[in-house]
Coordinates of C-alpha atoms in Angstrom, one line a residue:
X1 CA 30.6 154.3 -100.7
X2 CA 34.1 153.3 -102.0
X3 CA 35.0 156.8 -103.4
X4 CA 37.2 157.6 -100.1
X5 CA 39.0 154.4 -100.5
X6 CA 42.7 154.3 -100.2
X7 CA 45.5 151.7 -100.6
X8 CA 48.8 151.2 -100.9
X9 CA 48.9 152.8 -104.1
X10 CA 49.6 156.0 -102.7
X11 CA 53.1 156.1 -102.9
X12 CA 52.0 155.7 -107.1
X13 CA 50.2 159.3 -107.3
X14 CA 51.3 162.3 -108.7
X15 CA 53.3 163.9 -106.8
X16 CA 53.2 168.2 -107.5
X17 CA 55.8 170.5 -107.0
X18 CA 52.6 172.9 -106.4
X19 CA 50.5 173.2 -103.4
X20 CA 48.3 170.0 -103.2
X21 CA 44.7 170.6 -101.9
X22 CA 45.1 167.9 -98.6
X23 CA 46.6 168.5 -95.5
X24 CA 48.7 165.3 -94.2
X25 CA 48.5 165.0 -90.2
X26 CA 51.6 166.3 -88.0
X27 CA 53.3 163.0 -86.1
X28 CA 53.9 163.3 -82.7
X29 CA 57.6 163.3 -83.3
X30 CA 57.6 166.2 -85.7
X31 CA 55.6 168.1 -82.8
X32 CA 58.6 167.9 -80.6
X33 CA 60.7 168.6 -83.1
X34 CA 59.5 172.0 -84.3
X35 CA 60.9 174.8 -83.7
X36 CA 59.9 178.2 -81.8
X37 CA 57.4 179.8 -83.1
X38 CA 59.7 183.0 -83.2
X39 CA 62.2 181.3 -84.9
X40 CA 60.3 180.2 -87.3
X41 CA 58.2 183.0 -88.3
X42 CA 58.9 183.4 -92.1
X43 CA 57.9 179.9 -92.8
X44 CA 54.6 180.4 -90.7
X45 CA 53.8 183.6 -92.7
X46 CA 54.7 181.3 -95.9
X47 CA 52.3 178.4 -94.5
X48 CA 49.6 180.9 -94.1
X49 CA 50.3 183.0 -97.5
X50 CA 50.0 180.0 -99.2
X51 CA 46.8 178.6 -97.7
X52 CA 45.1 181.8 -98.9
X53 CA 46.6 181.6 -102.4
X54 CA 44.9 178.2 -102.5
X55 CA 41.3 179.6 -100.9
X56 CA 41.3 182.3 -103.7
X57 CA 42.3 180.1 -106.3
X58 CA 40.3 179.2 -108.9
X59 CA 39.1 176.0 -110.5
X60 CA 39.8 175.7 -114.2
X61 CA 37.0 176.7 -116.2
X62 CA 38.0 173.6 -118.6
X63 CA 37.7 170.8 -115.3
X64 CA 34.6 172.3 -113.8
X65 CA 32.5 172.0 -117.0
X66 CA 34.2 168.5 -117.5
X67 CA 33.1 167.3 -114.2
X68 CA 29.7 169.0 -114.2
X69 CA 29.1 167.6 -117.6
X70 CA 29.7 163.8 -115.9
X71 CA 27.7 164.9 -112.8
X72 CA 24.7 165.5 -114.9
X73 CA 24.4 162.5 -116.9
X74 CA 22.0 160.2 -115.7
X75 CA 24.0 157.0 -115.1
X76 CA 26.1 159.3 -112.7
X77 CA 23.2 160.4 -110.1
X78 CA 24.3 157.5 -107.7
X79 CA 27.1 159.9 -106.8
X80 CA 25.4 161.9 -104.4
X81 CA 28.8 162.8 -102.6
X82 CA 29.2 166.1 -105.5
X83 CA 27.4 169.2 -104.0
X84 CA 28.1 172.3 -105.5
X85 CA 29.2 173.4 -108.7
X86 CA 33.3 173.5 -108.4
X87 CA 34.7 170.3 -107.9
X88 CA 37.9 171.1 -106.2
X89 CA 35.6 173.1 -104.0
X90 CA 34.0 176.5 -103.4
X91 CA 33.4 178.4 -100.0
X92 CA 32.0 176.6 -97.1
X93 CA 32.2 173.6 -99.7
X94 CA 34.5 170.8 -99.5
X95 CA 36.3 169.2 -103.0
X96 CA 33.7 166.2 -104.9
X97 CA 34.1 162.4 -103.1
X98 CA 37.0 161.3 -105.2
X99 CA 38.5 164.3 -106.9
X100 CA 41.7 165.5 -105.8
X101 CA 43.0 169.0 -107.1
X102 CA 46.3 170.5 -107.2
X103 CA 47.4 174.1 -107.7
X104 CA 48.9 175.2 -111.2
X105 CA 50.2 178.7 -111.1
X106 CA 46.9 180.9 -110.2
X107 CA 44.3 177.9 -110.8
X108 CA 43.4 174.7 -109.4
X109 CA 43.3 171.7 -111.6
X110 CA 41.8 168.5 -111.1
X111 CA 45.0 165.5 -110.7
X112 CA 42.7 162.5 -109.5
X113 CA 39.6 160.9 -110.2
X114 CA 38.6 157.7 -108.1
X115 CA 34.7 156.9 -108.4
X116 CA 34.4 153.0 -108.1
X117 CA 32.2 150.7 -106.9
X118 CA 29.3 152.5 -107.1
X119 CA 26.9 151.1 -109.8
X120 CA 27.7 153.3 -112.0
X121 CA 26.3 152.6 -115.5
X122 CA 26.3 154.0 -118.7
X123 CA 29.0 154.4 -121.7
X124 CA 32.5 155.7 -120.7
X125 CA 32.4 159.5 -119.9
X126 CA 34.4 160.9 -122.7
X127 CA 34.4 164.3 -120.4
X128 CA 37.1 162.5 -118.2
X129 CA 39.1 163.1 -121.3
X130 CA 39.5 167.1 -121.1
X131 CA 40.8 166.5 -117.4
X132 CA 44.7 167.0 -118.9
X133 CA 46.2 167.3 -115.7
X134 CA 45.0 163.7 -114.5
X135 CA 47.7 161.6 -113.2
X136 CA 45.2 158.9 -111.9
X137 CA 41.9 157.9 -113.4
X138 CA 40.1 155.0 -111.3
X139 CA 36.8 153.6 -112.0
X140 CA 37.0 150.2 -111.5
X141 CA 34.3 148.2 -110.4
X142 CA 31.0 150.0 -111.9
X143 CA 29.1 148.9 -114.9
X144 CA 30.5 151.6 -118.0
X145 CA 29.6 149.9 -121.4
X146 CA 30.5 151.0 -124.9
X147 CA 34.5 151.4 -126.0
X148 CA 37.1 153.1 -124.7
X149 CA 37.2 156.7 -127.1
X150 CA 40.3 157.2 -128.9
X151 CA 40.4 161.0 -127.0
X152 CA 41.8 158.4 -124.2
X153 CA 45.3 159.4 -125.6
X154 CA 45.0 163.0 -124.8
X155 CA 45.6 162.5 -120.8
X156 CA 49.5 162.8 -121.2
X157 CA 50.4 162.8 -117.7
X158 CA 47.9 159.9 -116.4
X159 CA 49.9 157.1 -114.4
X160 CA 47.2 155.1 -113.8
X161 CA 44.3 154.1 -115.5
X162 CA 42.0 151.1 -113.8
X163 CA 38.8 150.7 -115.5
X164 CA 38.7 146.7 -114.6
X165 CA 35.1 145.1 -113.6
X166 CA 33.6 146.9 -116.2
X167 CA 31.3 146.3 -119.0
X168 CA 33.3 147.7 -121.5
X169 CA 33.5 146.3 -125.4
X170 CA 35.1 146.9 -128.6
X171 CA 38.6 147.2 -129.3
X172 CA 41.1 148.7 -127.0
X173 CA 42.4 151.9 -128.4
X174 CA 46.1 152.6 -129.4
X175 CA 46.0 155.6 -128.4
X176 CA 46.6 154.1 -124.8
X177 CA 50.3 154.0 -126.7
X178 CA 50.5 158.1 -126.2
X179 CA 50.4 158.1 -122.6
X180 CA 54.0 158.2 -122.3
X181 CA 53.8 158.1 -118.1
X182 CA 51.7 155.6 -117.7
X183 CA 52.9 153.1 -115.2
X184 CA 49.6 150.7 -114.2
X185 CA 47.0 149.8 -116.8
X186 CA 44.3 147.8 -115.7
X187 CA 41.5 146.4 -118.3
X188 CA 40.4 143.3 -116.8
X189 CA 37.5 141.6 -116.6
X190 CA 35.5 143.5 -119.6
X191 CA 34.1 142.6 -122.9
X192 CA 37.4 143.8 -124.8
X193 CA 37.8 141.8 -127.7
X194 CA 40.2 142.0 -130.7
X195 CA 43.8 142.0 -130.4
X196 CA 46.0 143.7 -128.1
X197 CA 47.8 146.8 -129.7
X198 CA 51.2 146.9 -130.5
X199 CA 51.6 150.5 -129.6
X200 CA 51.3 149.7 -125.3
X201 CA 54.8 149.1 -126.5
X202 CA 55.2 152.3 -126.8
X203 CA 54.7 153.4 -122.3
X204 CA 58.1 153.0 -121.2
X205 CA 57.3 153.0 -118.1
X206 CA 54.5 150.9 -117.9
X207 CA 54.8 148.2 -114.9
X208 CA 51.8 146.2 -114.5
X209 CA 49.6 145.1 -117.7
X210 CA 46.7 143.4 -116.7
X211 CA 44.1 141.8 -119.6
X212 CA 42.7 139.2 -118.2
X213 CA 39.2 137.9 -119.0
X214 CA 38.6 139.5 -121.9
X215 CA 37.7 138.2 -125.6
X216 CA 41.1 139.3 -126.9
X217 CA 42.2 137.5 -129.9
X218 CA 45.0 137.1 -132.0
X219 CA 49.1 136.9 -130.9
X220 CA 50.5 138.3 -128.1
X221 CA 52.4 141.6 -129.9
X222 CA 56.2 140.7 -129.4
X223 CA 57.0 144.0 -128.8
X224 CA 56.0 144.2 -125.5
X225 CA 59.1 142.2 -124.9
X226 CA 61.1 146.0 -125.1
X227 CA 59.2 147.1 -122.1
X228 CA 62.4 147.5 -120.1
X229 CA 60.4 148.1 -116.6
X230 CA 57.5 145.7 -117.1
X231 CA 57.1 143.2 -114.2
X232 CA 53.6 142.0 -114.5
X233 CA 51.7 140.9 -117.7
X234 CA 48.4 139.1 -116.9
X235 CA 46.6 138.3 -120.3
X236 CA 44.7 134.9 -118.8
X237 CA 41.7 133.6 -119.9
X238 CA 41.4 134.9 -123.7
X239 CA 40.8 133.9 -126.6
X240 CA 45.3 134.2 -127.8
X241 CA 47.2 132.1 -130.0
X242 CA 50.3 131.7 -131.0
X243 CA 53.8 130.3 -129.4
X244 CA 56.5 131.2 -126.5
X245 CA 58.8 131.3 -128.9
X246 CA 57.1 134.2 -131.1
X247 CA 56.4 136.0 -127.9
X248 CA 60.0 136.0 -126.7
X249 CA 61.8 135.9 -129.9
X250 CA 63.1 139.6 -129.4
X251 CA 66.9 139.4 -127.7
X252 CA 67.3 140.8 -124.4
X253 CA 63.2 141.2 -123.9
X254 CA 61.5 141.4 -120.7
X255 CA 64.2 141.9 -118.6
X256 CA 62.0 143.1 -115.6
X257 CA 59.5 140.8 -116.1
X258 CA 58.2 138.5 -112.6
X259 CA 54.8 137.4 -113.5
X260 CA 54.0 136.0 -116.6
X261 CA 50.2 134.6 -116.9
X262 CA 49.0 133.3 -120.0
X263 CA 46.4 130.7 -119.0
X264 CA 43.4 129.6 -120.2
X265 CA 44.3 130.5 -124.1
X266 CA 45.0 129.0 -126.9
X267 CA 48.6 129.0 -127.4
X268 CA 50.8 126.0 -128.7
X269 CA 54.7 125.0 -129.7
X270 CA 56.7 123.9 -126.4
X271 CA 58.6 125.7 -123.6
X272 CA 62.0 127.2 -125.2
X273 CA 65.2 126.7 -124.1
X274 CA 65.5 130.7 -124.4
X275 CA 62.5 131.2 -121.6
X276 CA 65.3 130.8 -119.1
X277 CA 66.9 134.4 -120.0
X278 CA 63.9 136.2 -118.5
X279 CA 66.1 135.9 -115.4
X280 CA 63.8 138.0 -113.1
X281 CA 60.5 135.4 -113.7
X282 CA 58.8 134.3 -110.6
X283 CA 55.4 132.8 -111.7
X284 CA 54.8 131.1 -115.0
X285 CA 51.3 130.4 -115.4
X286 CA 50.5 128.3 -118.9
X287 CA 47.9 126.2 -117.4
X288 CA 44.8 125.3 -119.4
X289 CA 46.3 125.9 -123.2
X290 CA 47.5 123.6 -126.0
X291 CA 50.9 123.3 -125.7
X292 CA 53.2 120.6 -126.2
X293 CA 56.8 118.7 -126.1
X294 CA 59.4 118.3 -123.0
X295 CA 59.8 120.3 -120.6
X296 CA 63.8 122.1 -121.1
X297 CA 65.7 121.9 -117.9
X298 CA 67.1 125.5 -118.7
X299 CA 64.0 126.6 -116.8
X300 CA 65.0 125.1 -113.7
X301 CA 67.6 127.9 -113.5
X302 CA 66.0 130.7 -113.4
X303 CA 67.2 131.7 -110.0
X304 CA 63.9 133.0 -108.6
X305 CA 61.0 130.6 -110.1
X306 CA 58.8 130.2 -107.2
X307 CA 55.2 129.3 -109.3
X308 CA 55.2 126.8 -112.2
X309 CA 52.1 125.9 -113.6
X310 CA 52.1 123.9 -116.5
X311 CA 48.9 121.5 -115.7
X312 CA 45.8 120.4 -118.9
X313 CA 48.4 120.6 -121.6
X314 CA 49.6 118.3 -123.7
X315 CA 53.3 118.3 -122.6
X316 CA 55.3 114.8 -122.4
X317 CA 58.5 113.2 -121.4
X318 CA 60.1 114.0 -117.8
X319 CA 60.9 117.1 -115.3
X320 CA 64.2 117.4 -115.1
X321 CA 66.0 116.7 -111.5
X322 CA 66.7 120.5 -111.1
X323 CA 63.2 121.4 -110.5
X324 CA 63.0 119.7 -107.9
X325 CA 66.4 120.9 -106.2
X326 CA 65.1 124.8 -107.0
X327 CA 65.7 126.9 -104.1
X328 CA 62.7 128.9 -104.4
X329 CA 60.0 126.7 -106.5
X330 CA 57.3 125.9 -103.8
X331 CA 54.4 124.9 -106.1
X332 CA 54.4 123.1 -110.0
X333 CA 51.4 122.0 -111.2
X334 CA 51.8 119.3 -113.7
X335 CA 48.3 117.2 -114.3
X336 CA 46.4 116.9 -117.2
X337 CA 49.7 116.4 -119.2
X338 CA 51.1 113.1 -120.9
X339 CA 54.3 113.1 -118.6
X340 CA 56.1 109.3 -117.9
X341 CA 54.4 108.1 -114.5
X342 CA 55.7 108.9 -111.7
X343 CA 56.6 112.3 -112.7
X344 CA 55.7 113.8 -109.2
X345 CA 54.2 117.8 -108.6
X346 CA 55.7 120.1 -106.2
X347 CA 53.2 121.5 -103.5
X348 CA 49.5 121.0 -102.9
X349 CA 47.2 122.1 -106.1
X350 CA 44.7 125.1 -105.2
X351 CA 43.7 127.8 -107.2
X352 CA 46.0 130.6 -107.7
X353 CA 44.2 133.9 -107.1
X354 CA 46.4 137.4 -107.1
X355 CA 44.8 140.6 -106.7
X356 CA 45.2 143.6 -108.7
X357 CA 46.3 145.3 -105.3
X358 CA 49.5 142.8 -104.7
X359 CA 51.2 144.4 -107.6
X360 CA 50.5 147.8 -106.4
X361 CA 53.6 148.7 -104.6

């Protein structure tokens, strides 16, 4: 079971001023390091003072029915891992498989919820939204159906919401737009169709958008171009329209931005000139959509372009000499296109696959 999974994300998770309810291992190093137990006794009697306060704490009343309410619907009885009542734990009873709890003055509340890849099935537990301390909300990988409830927008302090390889339909909700501290939003690889709401433009600190295989129609919302920390937006394989220059037509946008993939849509217009002030741009992936015209050789200097896919379009005319002088630029995929002959590619054609967990740091 994947619900005591853990990645590099960890760095990503809420870190509390209060007492957290894990124990990290001692190194070696800090061993030798520590010092005399009679030097040291007021921190010891701290240690242990607060290890008690945690023991006697209780869970919120508000978490325990929230949990308890998830545990006992019927799609959620493949989770065998949740004994007992209290979630955070009780007694002899260790905390639920993939809830973490923290302390908050004289209670415990739940911060974490990670229960993925474990057939899950069902409509989205709209109990998970009472949880208001939740900084991470992960359950990727099960088979949820039904929409997203608006109540989404009441977990204020959530960083992280993954709910990709899912089942999930209907619209996604702007009231993703009120978590303010969100940092990684993953949607991927549902049923999500309609377009994508202009208020995501609204997390400004919002890193990692990923969208991809969905049914999302419509334009891209411009606005996400004000996202002044965003480095990876992933809406491939859609159903979008619209141009490059709509999506980039706000000055100064993306100015964090490294990944850009909008493959497999339906956009059109050409490659702007302007493209080349998203300075920061490392992969451009606009394979497999209806675009057209030259290529500009503005684009060539954008200093870090490593990925260039531009292949089953309907672009024409020549690459410019400076793409192939880039520094960086190791692959540029260029078939399906009605460039003069001899226009040559840059590196050997395979399929680009990135996982969710490369973006994670």
């Amino acid at each position: 079971m994947s619900l005591n999974h853990t990645n590099n994300t960890s760095d990503l998770r809420f870190q509390s001023h209060n007492t957290k309810n894990k124990q990290k291992p001692i190194s070696p190093s800090a061993l030798k390091m520590a010092p005399s137990p009679f030097t040291s006794l007021p921190f010891v009697f701290f240690t242990l003072l607060s290890i008690l306060h945690l023991s006697h704490c209780k869970t919120l009343k508000r978490d325990v029915k929230a949990l308890n309410e998830i545990k006992a619907s019927l799609g959620w009885r493949v989770v065998y891992a949740w004994v007992g009542d209290d979630p955070c734990g009780d007694g002899d009873l260790p905390p639920w498989s993939g809830v973490t709890c923290s302390t908050v003055g004289d209670y415990r509340v739940v911060t974490e919820l990670e229960v993925y890849a474990v057939s899950i099935v069902g409509p989205f537990p709209t109990a998970v939204t009472s949880l208001l301390d939740l900084t991470r909300l992960d359950l990727h990988n099960n088979k949820l159906t039904g929409p997203i409830p608006p109540q989404i927008g009441r977990l204020r302090r959530l960083k992280i919401l993954n709910l990709r390889w899912n089942k999930l339909q209907d619209a996604i909700p702007p009231e993703i737009g009120q978590l303010k501290s969100l940092t990684h939003l993953y949607l991927s690889f549902n049923n999500f169709k309609g377009e994508i709401p202009k208020e995501l433009a609204n997390l400004p600190d919002l890193r990692y958008l990923h969208l991809h295989e969905n049914r999302l129609t419509g334009r891209i919302p411009p606005e996400l171009g004000t996202l002044q920390n965003l480095r990876h937006l992933d809406a491939g394989n859609n159903h979008l329209v619209g141009t490059l220059r709509e999506l980039i037509r706000i000055e100064g946008c993306f100015p964090a931005l490294r990944n850009l993939y909008l493959n497999n849509n339906y956009f059109t217009g050409g490659v702007p000139a302007q493209l080349a002030n998203l300075t920061s741009l490392e992969i451009l992936y606009l394979s497999y959509n209806k675009m057209s015209g030259v290529i500009p050789s503005s684009i060539a200097h954008i200093p870090k372009l490593t990925y260039l896919y531009l292949d089953h379009n309907q672009f024409s005319g020549r690459i410019p000499d400076p793409f192939y002088k880039h520094l960086f630029l190791k692959e540029m995929y260029l078939e399906g296109n009605a460039f003069r002959p001899g226009v040559n590619p840059i590196g050997f054609h395979k399929v680009l696959e990135v996982s969710d967990s490369d973006f994670l740091a």
